[in-house]
């Protein structure tokens, strides 16, 4: 997408996760620094933003906003093209067919995937899977150890998530000294634990710091954090990743699942003022 001030680039969450610095390279080999717009670790999606003022006019003339297709109309046997940065050597293009349209894959909890025999190698993650009309119908996300089995996130299934990520405020990291803290101790609720104990996936609050921001906001021990400022929180790593963008004193909206007497969880969103690590 493109706004008055930014170019928006779609990729995988695992491509940008844990980054110190993001750089986007264009077709004319011009490179520009980028910042995270929004991420969703569960669906392995991310949107990054580049300031248009940082992009040369000559580069703008060479690029265009991609046209989105309808992945729900894909049929097995249809021709597709995968674009990426295979093994980090530079832009690569491979072609193949759609092998299946609703595959499930161990380790990916975001839904079903498109399977293709177009070569999708490490480095292609976050690249576009295109139909024969040049429309984006998937986001390359995984490869199998078996040759001829690559996977992509269907663009139609991801459209609502992508729109949400595009609408978020562009994030810039703050220094560790300035970073704000929730004031909780947490434990990961993995997919396996969630199924076993009938709990939501996220961060289980094992303790709340006395007089900290979490306690003052009404967060309680036993609740599960599932979101921060509209971004899905799946574990402590994703929570820490998001908190890198907020300072002491910033107000953030925390989404939690609160347990009831009958074992069911109720979603609640609270606004918390972040405190310091001390």
Coordinates of C-alpha atoms in Angstrom, one line a residue:
X1 CA 0.0 0.0 0.0
X2 CA 0.9 3.7 -0.2
X3 CA -0.2 6.7 2.0
X4 CA 0.6 10.3 1.6
X5 CA 3.8 9.8 3.6
X6 CA 4.7 6.1 3.5
X7 CA 5.2 3.0 1.4
X8 CA 3.8 -0.1 3.1
X9 CA 5.5 -3.5 2.5
X10 CA 4.0 -6.8 3.5
X11 CA 6.3 -9.6 4.8
X12 CA 6.4 -12.4 7.4
X13 CA 6.7 -11.7 11.1
X14 CA 9.7 -14.1 11.5
X15 CA 11.5 -11.9 8.9
X16 CA 11.4 -8.8 11.1
X17 CA 11.2 -10.4 14.6
X18 CA 14.2 -9.5 16.8
X19 CA 15.6 -7.0 14.3
X20 CA 18.1 -4.3 15.3
X21 CA 17.6 -2.4 12.0
X22 CA 15.3 -3.0 8.9
X23 CA 16.3 -2.1 5.4
X24 CA 14.2 -2.4 2.3
X25 CA 15.9 -2.8 -1.1
X26 CA 14.1 -1.9 -4.3
X27 CA 14.4 -3.2 -7.9
X28 CA 17.0 -0.5 -8.8
X29 CA 19.2 -1.6 -5.9
X30 CA 18.4 1.5 -3.8
X31 CA 18.1 0.7 -0.1
X32 CA 16.1 2.6 2.5
X33 CA 15.7 2.2 6.2
X34 CA 12.3 1.0 7.4
X35 CA 10.3 0.7 10.6
X36 CA 7.7 -1.8 11.8
X37 CA 4.1 -0.8 11.2
X38 CA 2.5 -3.9 12.8
X39 CA 3.1 -7.6 13.4
X40 CA 1.0 -10.7 14.0
X41 CA 3.1 -13.6 15.3
X42 CA 0.2 -16.1 15.2
X43 CA -0.4 -15.6 11.5
X44 CA 3.3 -14.9 10.8
X45 CA 2.5 -11.5 9.1
X46 CA 4.1 -8.1 9.3
X47 CA 3.9 -4.7 7.6
X48 CA 6.9 -2.4 7.5
X49 CA 6.9 1.3 6.5
X50 CA 9.3 3.4 4.5
X51 CA 9.1 7.2 4.4
X52 CA 8.4 8.3 0.9
X53 CA 10.6 11.3 1.6
X54 CA 13.5 8.9 1.9
X55 CA 12.9 7.3 -1.5
X56 CA 14.4 8.8 -4.7
X57 CA 12.0 10.0 -7.4
X58 CA 13.8 7.7 -9.8
X59 CA 13.0 4.7 -7.6
X60 CA 9.4 5.7 -7.2
X61 CA 9.1 5.7 -11.0
X62 CA 10.3 2.1 -11.0
X63 CA 7.9 0.6 -8.5
X64 CA 4.1 0.3 -8.0
X65 CA 1.7 -1.0 -5.4
X66 CA 1.0 -4.7 -6.0
X67 CA -2.5 -5.8 -7.1
X68 CA -4.2 -8.2 -4.7
X69 CA -6.0 -11.2 -6.1
X70 CA -8.6 -13.6 -4.7
X71 CA -7.0 -16.7 -3.2
X72 CA -10.4 -18.3 -2.5
X73 CA -10.8 -18.8 -6.3
X74 CA -7.5 -20.7 -6.6
X75 CA -7.7 -24.2 -8.2
X76 CA -5.3 -27.1 -8.0
X77 CA -3.1 -27.1 -11.1
X78 CA -3.2 -23.3 -11.6
X79 CA 0.1 -21.7 -12.6
X80 CA 1.8 -19.5 -9.9
X81 CA 5.0 -17.6 -9.6
X82 CA 7.0 -17.1 -6.3
X83 CA 9.2 -14.0 -5.9
X84 CA 11.7 -13.7 -3.1
X85 CA 15.4 -13.3 -2.0
X86 CA 16.4 -16.9 -2.1
X87 CA 19.4 -17.6 0.3
X88 CA 20.0 -13.9 0.4
X89 CA 21.6 -13.8 -3.1
X90 CA 19.1 -11.2 -4.4
X91 CA 15.7 -11.3 -6.1
X92 CA 14.7 -14.7 -7.5
X93 CA 11.7 -15.9 -9.4
X94 CA 10.4 -19.5 -9.5
X95 CA 7.3 -20.9 -11.1
X96 CA 5.1 -23.9 -10.6
X97 CA 1.5 -25.0 -9.9
X98 CA -0.9 -25.0 -7.0
X99 CA -0.6 -28.4 -5.4
X100 CA -3.3 -27.9 -2.8
X101 CA -5.3 -25.0 -1.4
X102 CA -6.1 -25.9 2.2
X103 CA -3.1 -27.5 3.7
X104 CA -2.4 -27.5 7.5
X105 CA 1.2 -27.5 8.6
X106 CA 2.7 -28.4 12.0
X107 CA 4.0 -25.2 13.7
X108 CA 1.7 -22.8 11.9
X109 CA -1.5 -22.0 13.8
X110 CA -2.7 -19.2 11.6
X111 CA -5.0 -21.3 9.4
X112 CA -4.7 -23.3 6.2
X113 CA -2.0 -22.7 3.6
X114 CA -1.5 -22.8 -0.2
X115 CA 0.9 -25.6 -1.2
X116 CA 2.9 -25.2 -4.4
X117 CA 5.7 -27.0 -6.2
X118 CA 7.3 -23.6 -7.1
X119 CA 10.6 -23.6 -5.3
X120 CA 10.3 -21.6 -2.0
X121 CA 13.7 -21.6 -0.3
X122 CA 15.0 -19.9 2.8
X123 CA 15.1 -16.1 2.0
X124 CA 11.9 -16.3 0.0
X125 CA 9.9 -15.8 3.2
X126 CA 7.6 -12.8 3.0
X127 CA 7.8 -12.7 -0.8
X128 CA 4.8 -12.7 -3.1
X129 CA 3.1 -15.7 -4.6
X130 CA 1.4 -14.5 -7.8
X131 CA -1.2 -15.9 -10.2
X132 CA -0.9 -15.8 -14.0
X133 CA -2.4 -12.3 -14.0
X134 CA 0.4 -10.9 -11.8
X135 CA -1.9 -10.6 -8.8
X136 CA -0.7 -11.4 -5.2
X137 CA -2.6 -14.5 -4.0
X138 CA -0.2 -15.6 -1.2
X139 CA 2.7 -14.7 1.0
X140 CA 5.5 -17.2 0.9
X141 CA 6.1 -18.5 4.4
X142 CA 7.6 -21.9 4.6
X143 CA 9.4 -24.7 2.8
X144 CA 9.4 -28.4 3.5
X145 CA 12.4 -30.7 3.7
X146 CA 10.9 -32.5 0.8
X147 CA 11.6 -31.1 -2.7
X148 CA 8.6 -29.5 -4.5
X149 CA 6.6 -28.7 -1.3
X150 CA 6.4 -25.0 -0.5
X151 CA 3.7 -23.1 1.3
X152 CA 2.1 -19.6 1.3
X153 CA -0.4 -17.8 3.4
X154 CA -3.6 -17.2 1.3
X155 CA -4.0 -13.5 0.7
X156 CA -7.8 -13.5 1.1
X157 CA -7.6 -15.3 4.5
X158 CA -5.1 -12.7 5.7
X159 CA -6.8 -9.5 4.3
X160 CA -8.4 -8.4 7.6
X161 CA -5.1 -9.0 9.5
X162 CA -3.2 -7.1 6.9
X163 CA -5.6 -4.1 7.0
X164 CA -5.3 -4.0 10.8
X165 CA -1.5 -4.0 10.6
X166 CA -1.5 -1.2 7.9
X167 CA -3.7 1.0 10.1
X168 CA -1.4 0.9 13.1
X169 CA 1.0 3.7 14.1
X170 CA 4.5 3.2 12.7
X171 CA 6.8 2.0 15.5
X172 CA 10.3 3.1 16.3
X173 CA 12.3 1.4 19.1
X174 CA 13.2 3.3 22.2
X175 CA 16.4 2.9 24.2
X176 CA 16.5 0.2 26.9
X177 CA 16.8 2.9 29.6
X178 CA 13.6 4.6 28.4
X179 CA 11.6 1.4 27.8
X180 CA 8.4 0.9 29.7
X181 CA 7.3 -2.2 31.6
X182 CA 4.0 -3.8 32.4
X183 CA 4.8 -4.8 35.9
X184 CA 4.0 -8.5 35.6
X185 CA 5.7 -11.9 35.8
X186 CA 4.6 -14.1 33.0
X187 CA 4.8 -17.7 31.6
X188 CA 4.1 -18.8 28.0
X189 CA 0.8 -20.6 27.3
X190 CA 1.9 -22.7 24.3
X191 CA -0.6 -24.2 21.9
X192 CA -0.2 -27.6 23.6
X193 CA -0.8 -26.2 27.1
X194 CA -3.8 -24.2 25.8
X195 CA -5.4 -27.4 24.4
X196 CA -4.6 -29.4 27.5
X197 CA -5.9 -26.9 30.1
X198 CA -8.5 -25.3 27.9
X199 CA -6.7 -21.9 28.1
X200 CA -6.1 -19.2 25.5
X201 CA -2.7 -18.9 24.0
X202 CA -0.6 -16.0 25.2
X203 CA 1.2 -14.9 28.4
X204 CA -0.1 -16.3 31.7
X205 CA 0.2 -13.7 34.5
X206 CA 1.9 -15.6 37.3
X207 CA 2.4 -12.5 39.5
X208 CA 1.7 -8.8 39.5
X209 CA 4.2 -6.3 40.8
X210 CA 2.9 -4.4 43.8
X211 CA 1.9 -0.8 42.9
X212 CA 3.1 -1.4 39.4
X213 CA 1.2 -0.3 36.2
X214 CA -0.5 -3.7 35.8
X215 CA -1.9 -3.7 39.3
X216 CA -3.1 -0.1 39.0
X217 CA -4.8 -1.0 35.7
X218 CA -6.6 -4.0 37.3
X219 CA -4.6 -6.8 35.8
X220 CA -4.7 -9.9 38.0
X221 CA -2.8 -13.1 38.5
X222 CA -4.3 -15.9 36.5
X223 CA -5.3 -13.8 33.5
X224 CA -3.7 -14.4 30.1
X225 CA -2.4 -11.5 28.0
X226 CA -3.4 -12.0 24.3
X227 CA -2.8 -8.5 22.8
X228 CA -1.0 -5.2 23.2
X229 CA -2.2 -2.2 21.2
X230 CA -4.0 -4.4 18.7
X231 CA -1.0 -6.7 18.1
X232 CA -1.5 -10.4 19.0
X233 CA 0.7 -11.6 21.9
X234 CA 1.4 -15.4 21.7
X235 CA 4.3 -15.6 24.2
X236 CA 6.8 -13.7 26.3
X237 CA 9.0 -13.1 23.3
X238 CA 6.3 -11.4 21.3
X239 CA 5.3 -9.3 24.4
X240 CA 8.9 -8.1 25.0
X241 CA 9.2 -7.4 21.2
X242 CA 6.2 -5.1 21.3
X243 CA 7.3 -3.3 24.5
X244 CA 10.5 -2.2 22.8
X245 CA 8.4 0.5 21.1
X246 CA 6.9 2.1 24.3
X247 CA 8.4 4.5 26.9
X248 CA 8.0 4.8 30.6
X249 CA 4.8 6.8 31.1
X250 CA 3.2 5.7 27.8
X251 CA -0.4 4.5 27.9
X252 CA -1.1 1.2 26.2
X253 CA -4.1 -1.0 25.7
X254 CA -3.6 -4.5 27.0
X255 CA -6.0 -7.3 26.0
X256 CA -6.4 -10.1 28.5
X257 CA -8.5 -13.2 28.9
X258 CA -9.9 -13.3 32.5
X259 CA -10.9 -16.7 34.0
X260 CA -14.4 -17.2 35.4
X261 CA -15.7 -19.6 38.1
X262 CA -16.9 -22.0 35.4
X263 CA -13.5 -22.3 33.7
X264 CA -14.5 -20.1 30.8
X265 CA -12.4 -17.0 29.9
X266 CA -13.8 -13.5 29.2
X267 CA -11.9 -11.0 27.1
X268 CA -11.2 -7.6 28.6
X269 CA -9.1 -4.6 27.4
X270 CA -7.6 -2.3 30.0
X271 CA -5.5 0.9 29.6
X272 CA -2.2 0.8 31.5
X273 CA 0.4 3.4 32.1
X274 CA 3.8 1.7 31.7
X275 CA 6.3 1.9 34.6
X276 CA 10.1 1.6 34.8
X277 CA 12.0 -1.6 35.3
X278 CA 13.0 -0.6 38.8

